[in-house]
Tab-separated table of C-alpha atoms and ligand atoms in Angstrom:
chain	number	residue	atom	x	y	z
T	1	UNK	CA	0.500	22.078	5.543
T	2	UNK	CA	0.847	24.749	2.774
T	3	UNK	CA	-2.316	24.631	0.752
T	4	UNK	CA	-0.433	25.320	-2.460
T	5	UNK	CA	0.820	21.748	-2.354
T	6	UNK	CA	-2.545	20.340	-2.788
T	7	UNK	CA	-3.847	23.110	-5.135
T	8	UNK	CA	-4.482	21.371	-8.506
T	9	UNK	CA	-3.585	24.607	-10.728
T	10	UNK	CA	-0.444	24.951	-8.800
T	11	UNK	CA	0.516	21.284	-8.861
T	12	UNK	CA	-0.143	21.340	-12.596
T	13	UNK	CA	1.883	24.411	-13.473
T	14	UNK	CA	4.861	23.420	-11.081
T	15	UNK	CA	5.074	19.855	-12.668
T	16	UNK	CA	4.716	21.356	-16.018
T	17	UNK	CA	7.750	23.850	-15.189
T	18	UNK	CA	9.952	20.657	-14.407
T	19	UNK	CA	8.825	18.826	-17.706
T	20	UNK	CA	7.157	16.303	-15.429
T	21	UNK	CA	4.296	13.836	-16.971
T	22	UNK	CA	2.572	11.506	-14.719
T	23	UNK	CA	3.591	7.869	-14.553
T	24	UNK	CA	0.738	5.334	-14.585
T	25	UNK	CA	3.079	2.532	-13.855
T	26	UNK	CA	4.425	4.179	-10.764
T	27	UNK	CA	0.659	4.795	-9.490
T	28	UNK	CA	1.184	8.501	-9.606
T	29	UNK	CA	-2.018	10.080	-8.147
T	30	UNK	CA	-1.211	13.262	-6.223
T	31	UNK	CA	-3.465	14.277	-3.395
T	32	UNK	CA	-5.483	17.481	-4.387
T	33	UNK	CA	-7.324	17.751	-1.423
T	34	UNK	CA	-5.730	19.422	1.858
T	35	UNK	CA	-8.082	17.732	4.361
T	36	UNK	CA	-6.849	14.259	3.456
T	37	UNK	CA	-2.936	14.612	4.536
T	38	UNK	CA	-3.828	16.806	7.520
T	39	UNK	CA	-6.237	14.005	8.405
T	40	UNK	CA	-3.828	11.238	8.010
T	41	UNK	CA	-1.038	13.221	9.584
T	42	UNK	CA	-3.286	13.797	12.843
T	43	UNK	CA	-2.908	10.047	13.999
T	44	UNK	CA	0.708	10.744	14.720
T	45	UNK	CA	2.852	12.386	17.317
T	46	UNK	CA	6.405	14.021	18.032
T	47	UNK	CA	7.440	10.593	19.498
T	48	UNK	CA	7.170	8.819	16.249
T	49	UNK	CA	9.517	8.487	13.274
T	50	UNK	CA	7.195	8.141	10.201
T	51	UNK	CA	8.303	6.132	6.988
T	52	UNK	CA	6.274	7.556	4.070
T	53	UNK	CA	6.576	5.344	0.798
T	54	UNK	CA	6.433	7.802	-2.539
T	55	UNK	CA	6.010	11.255	-1.269
T	56	UNK	CA	5.105	12.510	-4.898
T	57	UNK	CA	4.655	16.118	-4.760
T	58	UNK	CA	5.099	16.281	-0.833
T	59	UNK	CA	1.665	17.316	0.537
T	60	UNK	CA	1.383	14.244	2.827
T	61	UNK	CA	5.172	14.466	3.594
T	62	UNK	CA	4.654	18.370	4.494
T	63	UNK	CA	1.828	17.561	6.770
T	64	UNK	CA	3.651	14.698	8.552
T	65	UNK	CA	6.509	16.978	9.210
T	66	UNK	CA	4.413	19.346	11.091
T	67	UNK	CA	3.535	16.615	13.630
T	68	UNK	CA	6.050	13.836	13.907
T	69	UNK	CA	9.538	13.890	15.162
T	70	UNK	CA	11.152	12.523	12.062
T	71	UNK	CA	10.061	11.765	8.581
T	72	UNK	CA	11.803	9.581	6.030
T	73	UNK	CA	10.272	9.596	2.519
T	74	UNK	CA	11.286	7.065	-0.005
T	75	UNK	CA	10.786	8.175	-3.535
T	76	UNK	CA	11.385	5.811	-6.562
T	77	UNK	CA	10.898	8.389	-9.432
T	78	UNK	CA	14.035	10.770	-9.495
T	79	UNK	CA	12.488	13.416	-11.552
T	80	UNK	CA	10.313	14.292	-8.399
T	81	UNK	CA	13.423	14.827	-6.211
T	82	UNK	CA	14.190	18.472	-7.109
T	83	UNK	CA	10.509	19.322	-6.659
T	84	UNK	CA	10.451	17.670	-3.397
T	85	UNK	CA	13.428	19.734	-2.188
T	86	UNK	CA	11.588	23.135	-3.314
T	87	UNK	CA	8.158	22.096	-1.793
T	88	UNK	CA	9.776	20.599	1.480
T	89	UNK	CA	12.622	23.320	1.913
T	90	UNK	CA	11.230	24.143	5.526
T	91	UNK	CA	10.878	20.749	6.761
T	92	UNK	CA	14.016	20.243	9.208
T	93	UNK	CA	12.890	16.660	10.351
T	94	UNK	CA	12.654	15.271	6.824
T	95	UNK	CA	14.992	12.948	5.172
T	96	UNK	CA	14.380	12.249	1.551
T	97	UNK	CA	15.768	8.838	-0.041
T	98	UNK	CA	15.706	8.125	-3.824
T	99	UNK	CA	14.817	4.474	-4.148
T	100	UNK	CA	12.576	1.516	-4.642
T	101	UNK	CA	10.698	0.755	-1.248
T	102	UNK	CA	10.590	-2.855	-2.435
T	103	UNK	CA	14.405	-2.944	-2.717
T	104	UNK	CA	15.512	-1.290	0.532
T	105	UNK	CA	15.799	-2.598	4.037
T	106	UNK	CA	13.205	-0.158	5.309
T	107	UNK	CA	13.515	-0.876	8.887
T	108	UNK	CA	17.376	0.187	8.744
T	109	UNK	CA	16.398	3.730	7.285
T	110	UNK	CA	14.647	4.744	10.534
T	111	UNK	CA	16.311	7.129	13.171
T	112	UNK	CA	16.968	5.662	16.656
T	113	UNK	CA	14.972	6.898	19.764
T	114	UNK	CA	11.743	7.332	17.934
T	115	UNK	CA	8.715	4.826	17.458
T	116	UNK	CA	8.884	3.741	13.611
T	117	UNK	CA	5.385	4.084	11.991
T	118	UNK	CA	4.137	4.274	8.539
T	119	UNK	CA	2.067	6.810	6.898
T	120	UNK	CA	1.545	6.715	2.972
T	121	UNK	CA	-0.746	6.939	-0.006
T	122	UNK	CA	0.637	3.644	-1.797
T	123	UNK	CA	1.224	3.040	-5.173
T	124	UNK	CA	-1.326	1.005	-6.506
T	125	UNK	CA	0.685	-1.369	-8.580
T	126	UNK	CA	2.864	-2.282	-5.855
T	127	UNK	CA	0.405	-2.282	-2.626
T	128	UNK	CA	0.532	-5.866	-1.946
T	129	UNK	CA	4.370	-6.530	-1.959
T	130	UNK	CA	5.094	-3.257	-0.037
T	131	UNK	CA	2.126	-3.887	2.734
T	132	UNK	CA	3.629	-7.508	2.922
T	133	UNK	CA	7.094	-6.103	3.456
T	134	UNK	CA	5.987	-3.591	6.108
T	135	UNK	CA	3.963	-6.356	8.123
T	136	UNK	CA	6.696	-9.123	7.835
T	137	UNK	CA	9.291	-6.491	9.325
T	138	UNK	CA	7.441	-6.436	12.579
T	139	UNK	CA	8.803	-2.751	12.843
T	140	UNK	CA	6.261	-0.300	12.280
T	141	UNK	CA	3.247	0.544	14.235
T	142	UNK	CA	0.822	1.869	13.341
T	143	UNK	CA	0.878	1.621	9.613
T	144	UNK	CA	-1.804	4.035	7.996
T	145	UNK	CA	-1.900	3.759	4.409
T	146	UNK	CA	-4.139	4.634	1.604
T	147	UNK	CA	-5.057	1.707	-0.785
T	148	UNK	CA	-7.827	1.098	-3.427
T	149	UNK	CA	-11.043	0.473	-1.737
T	150	UNK	CA	-11.183	-2.996	-3.040
T	151	UNK	CA	-7.688	-3.791	-1.252
T	152	UNK	CA	-9.234	-2.248	2.048
T	153	UNK	CA	-12.249	-4.502	1.835
T	154	UNK	CA	-10.036	-7.411	1.510
T	155	UNK	CA	-7.803	-6.539	4.262
T	156	UNK	CA	-10.945	-6.181	6.438
T	157	UNK	CA	-13.140	-8.984	5.056
T	158	UNK	CA	-15.095	-11.518	7.078
T	159	UNK	CA	-15.008	-15.252	6.870
T	160	UNK	CA	-17.264	-16.567	3.953
T	161	UNK	CA	-17.400	-13.395	2.012
T	162	UNK	CA	-16.040	-13.086	-1.573
T	163	UNK	CA	-13.337	-10.729	-0.393
T	164	UNK	CA	-12.044	-12.881	2.451
T	165	UNK	CA	-8.871	-14.556	1.113
T	166	UNK	CA	-5.216	-15.319	1.957
T	167	UNK	CA	-4.213	-11.723	2.260
T	168	UNK	CA	-6.966	-11.282	4.853
T	169	UNK	CA	-5.525	-14.099	6.726
T	170	UNK	CA	-1.787	-13.036	6.416
T	171	UNK	CA	-2.789	-9.420	7.625
T	172	UNK	CA	-4.798	-10.670	10.619
T	173	UNK	CA	-1.661	-12.556	11.715
T	174	UNK	CA	0.257	-9.493	12.467
T	175	UNK	CA	-2.249	-6.761	12.566
T	176	UNK	CA	-5.642	-5.447	13.484
T	177	UNK	CA	-7.039	-3.569	10.506
T	178	UNK	CA	-9.637	-0.979	10.537
T	179	UNK	CA	-10.882	1.394	7.582
T	180	UNK	CA	-10.539	4.942	8.626
T	181	UNK	CA	-12.448	6.657	5.592
T	182	UNK	CA	-12.816	6.663	2.134
T	183	UNK	CA	-11.253	9.132	-0.630
T	184	UNK	CA	-13.079	9.897	-3.737
T	185	UNK	CA	-11.443	10.065	-7.243
T	186	UNK	CA	-12.069	14.012	-7.189
T	187	UNK	CA	-9.366	14.273	-4.442
T	188	UNK	CA	-6.368	13.378	-6.880
T	189	UNK	CA	-4.909	14.535	-9.951
T	190	UNK	CA	-4.854	12.856	-12.207
T	191	UNK	CA	-8.231	11.254	-11.047
T	192	UNK	CA	-7.900	7.422	-10.571
T	193	UNK	CA	-10.716	5.163	-11.758
T	194	UNK	CA	-11.667	3.881	-8.300
T	195	UNK	CA	-12.401	5.059	-4.812
T	196	UNK	CA	-9.272	4.774	-2.111
T	197	UNK	CA	-9.708	3.875	1.440
T	198	UNK	CA	-7.335	4.908	4.223
T	199	UNK	CA	-6.883	1.926	6.702
T	200	UNK	CA	-4.993	1.658	9.726
T	201	UNK	CA	-3.010	-1.698	11.159
T	202	UNK	CA	-2.111	-1.952	14.524
T	203	UNK	CA	0.347	-4.448	15.342
T	204	UNK	CA	-0.838	-7.417	17.314
T	205	UNK	CA	1.417	-9.398	19.622
T	206	UNK	CA	0.997	-13.106	20.334
T	207	UNK	CA	2.684	-15.142	23.039
T	208	UNK	CA	5.546	-17.198	22.067
T	209	UNK	CA	3.283	-20.442	21.679
T	210	UNK	CA	0.925	-18.734	19.445
T	211	UNK	CA	3.595	-17.000	17.265
T	212	UNK	CA	5.407	-20.325	16.351
T	213	UNK	CA	2.091	-21.636	15.089
T	214	UNK	CA	1.857	-18.581	12.676
T	215	UNK	CA	4.022	-19.885	9.735
T	216	UNK	CA	1.843	-23.197	9.544
T	217	UNK	CA	-1.435	-21.196	9.571
T	218	UNK	CA	-0.127	-19.100	6.735
T	219	UNK	CA	0.757	-22.141	4.839
T	220	UNK	CA	-2.845	-23.752	5.585
T	221	UNK	CA	-4.525	-20.699	4.662
T	222	UNK	CA	-2.446	-20.261	1.189
T	223	UNK	CA	-3.060	-23.792	0.435
T	224	UNK	CA	-6.795	-23.558	0.982
T	225	UNK	CA	-7.336	-20.374	-0.835
T	226	UNK	CA	-5.188	-21.516	-3.678
T	227	UNK	CA	-8.136	-23.975	-4.558
T	228	UNK	CA	-10.970	-21.864	-3.179
T	229	UNK	CA	-13.604	-24.241	-4.648
T	230	UNK	CA	-12.335	-27.323	-3.404
T	231	UNK	CA	-13.125	-28.754	0.105
T	232	UNK	CA	-10.749	-27.679	2.856
T	233	UNK	CA	-9.632	-31.535	2.993
T	234	UNK	CA	-8.716	-31.813	-0.787
T	235	UNK	CA	-7.165	-28.525	-1.010
T	236	UNK	CA	-4.891	-29.032	2.025
T	237	UNK	CA	-4.076	-32.480	0.683
T	238	UNK	CA	-3.330	-31.005	-2.610
T	239	UNK	CA	-1.281	-27.915	-1.296
T	240	UNK	CA	0.624	-29.499	1.481
T	241	UNK	CA	1.173	-32.728	-0.505
T	242	UNK	CA	-0.190	-34.947	2.372
T	243	UNK	CA	-2.323	-38.089	1.972
T	244	UNK	CA	-6.341	-37.356	1.995
T	245	UNK	CA	-6.605	-39.581	4.997
T	246	UNK	CA	-4.062	-37.981	7.191
T	247	UNK	CA	-5.475	-34.528	6.351
T	248	UNK	CA	-9.100	-35.761	7.233
T	249	UNK	CA	-7.967	-37.219	10.547
T	250	UNK	CA	-6.143	-33.878	11.551
T	251	UNK	CA	-9.249	-31.796	10.451
T	252	UNK	CA	-11.616	-33.959	12.600
T	253	UNK	CA	-9.132	-34.046	15.518
T	254	UNK	CA	-9.149	-30.182	15.424
T	255	UNK	CA	-13.015	-30.037	15.062
T	256	UNK	CA	-13.198	-28.951	11.490
T	257	UNK	CA	-15.240	-30.449	8.708
T	258	UNK	CA	-13.053	-31.752	5.872
T	259	UNK	CA	-15.987	-30.972	3.630
T	260	UNK	CA	-16.188	-27.262	4.477
T	261	UNK	CA	-14.704	-24.858	2.139
T	262	UNK	CA	-11.287	-22.751	3.469
T	263	UNK	CA	-13.044	-19.534	2.919
T	264	UNK	CA	-15.297	-20.271	5.915
T	265	UNK	CA	-12.139	-20.767	8.319
T	266	UNK	CA	-11.628	-17.433	10.420
T	267	UNK	CA	-7.733	-16.528	11.034
T	268	UNK	CA	-8.095	-17.902	14.508
T	269	UNK	CA	-9.424	-21.220	12.867
T	270	UNK	CA	-6.271	-21.420	10.957
T	271	UNK	CA	-4.187	-20.905	13.998
T	272	UNK	CA	-6.044	-23.589	15.930
T	273	UNK	CA	-5.814	-25.790	12.931
T	274	UNK	CA	-2.045	-25.146	12.772
T	275	UNK	CA	-1.403	-27.140	16.051
T	276	UNK	CA	-2.571	-30.246	14.072
T	277	UNK	CA	-0.260	-29.663	11.162
T	278	UNK	CA	2.894	-28.517	13.003
T	279	UNK	CA	5.703	-31.054	12.533
K	301	LIG	N1	2.186	10.813	-1.472
K	301	LIG	C1	1.953	11.616	-2.622
K	301	LIG	C2	0.458	11.969	-2.404
K	301	LIG	O1	-0.310	11.551	-1.678
K	301	LIG	O2	0.059	13.035	-3.064
K	301	LIG	C3	1.906	10.700	-3.928
K	301	LIG	C4	1.444	9.471	-3.857
K	301	LIG	S1	1.238	8.462	-5.455
K	301	LIG	C5	-0.339	7.558	-5.267
K	301	LIG	C6	2.628	7.210	-5.305
K	301	LIG	C7	3.823	7.704	-5.226
K	301	LIG	O3	4.755	6.600	-4.867
K	301	LIG	C8	4.529	8.234	-6.521
K	301	LIG	O4	4.937	9.533	-6.023
K	301	LIG	C9	5.420	7.431	-7.172
K	301	LIG	O5	6.382	8.052	-7.743
K	301	LIG	C10	6.083	6.580	-5.833
K	301	LIG	N2	6.359	5.234	-6.099
K	301	LIG	C11	5.862	4.258	-6.817
K	301	LIG	N3	6.584	3.054	-6.662
K	301	LIG	C12	7.375	3.158	-5.793
K	301	LIG	C13	8.205	2.299	-5.100
K	301	LIG	N4	8.528	0.921	-5.571
K	301	LIG	N5	9.203	2.839	-4.260
K	301	LIG	C14	9.037	4.177	-3.663
K	301	LIG	N6	8.322	5.010	-4.359
K	301	LIG	C15	7.274	4.563	-5.270
């Protein structure tokens, strides 16, 4: 990757020449540390087509184009398109699409014949809806994304910890998540207020029987976490609009204490509980 793409003086000068001002709303913190895009790209190979959401100034895009079969980059800010065209003029395997990643059918953008994957430094304000859409699509493997460290902790949290919640359970239903490395604020311009982490999500495949339990397990976890302070019995009764006695009976039959809190139940626990709440 051309080191000029992460050189702070070059980035500022080129952006100024285009009359560009950073947008906080669009989460525009561009990478200014050449090691980070190179390391993120090193997890991919020529058999993969990689979707990047928010190419920005193009540093990660350029690194990905060097190692992947194809790169599809979706950028919402149309002011960045002329800059991307100049910065990535040599990338023959790149398609840049102007658009909002939240409104596009992302799987349909990927070329045939290559394994679809995702690599991105996600805009912070839309991290959760974008990750949710990517995981729900069941198309991309792996998904390697930079997120706020706080989000990374939530994605990988253990039951019983304050970070453990509905997003942890949702993620665990479709992927195995691990934190690859942290990235300090100094690695970006402008500097964000918080540390970032690069996380890797590898698709999980359940057998058909288990897969059919996933929607119910998610409903149960959402109901439990919607009222974190309540006991599991009370939270599920309120969240699922079921009589308290019926919930207590089902929890006991499944081997769970109705007085426990939802935050102590593991993702596997919600799956086994789902057998007793599936119509
Ligand atoms: N990839 C670049 C990098 O690492 O230096 C820029 C990352 S910056 C954190 C996020 C990028 O996502 C910005 O370029 C921003 O304009 C873009 N963006 C924000 N919301 C978006 C959306 N809904 N769809 C597509 N791109 C978006």
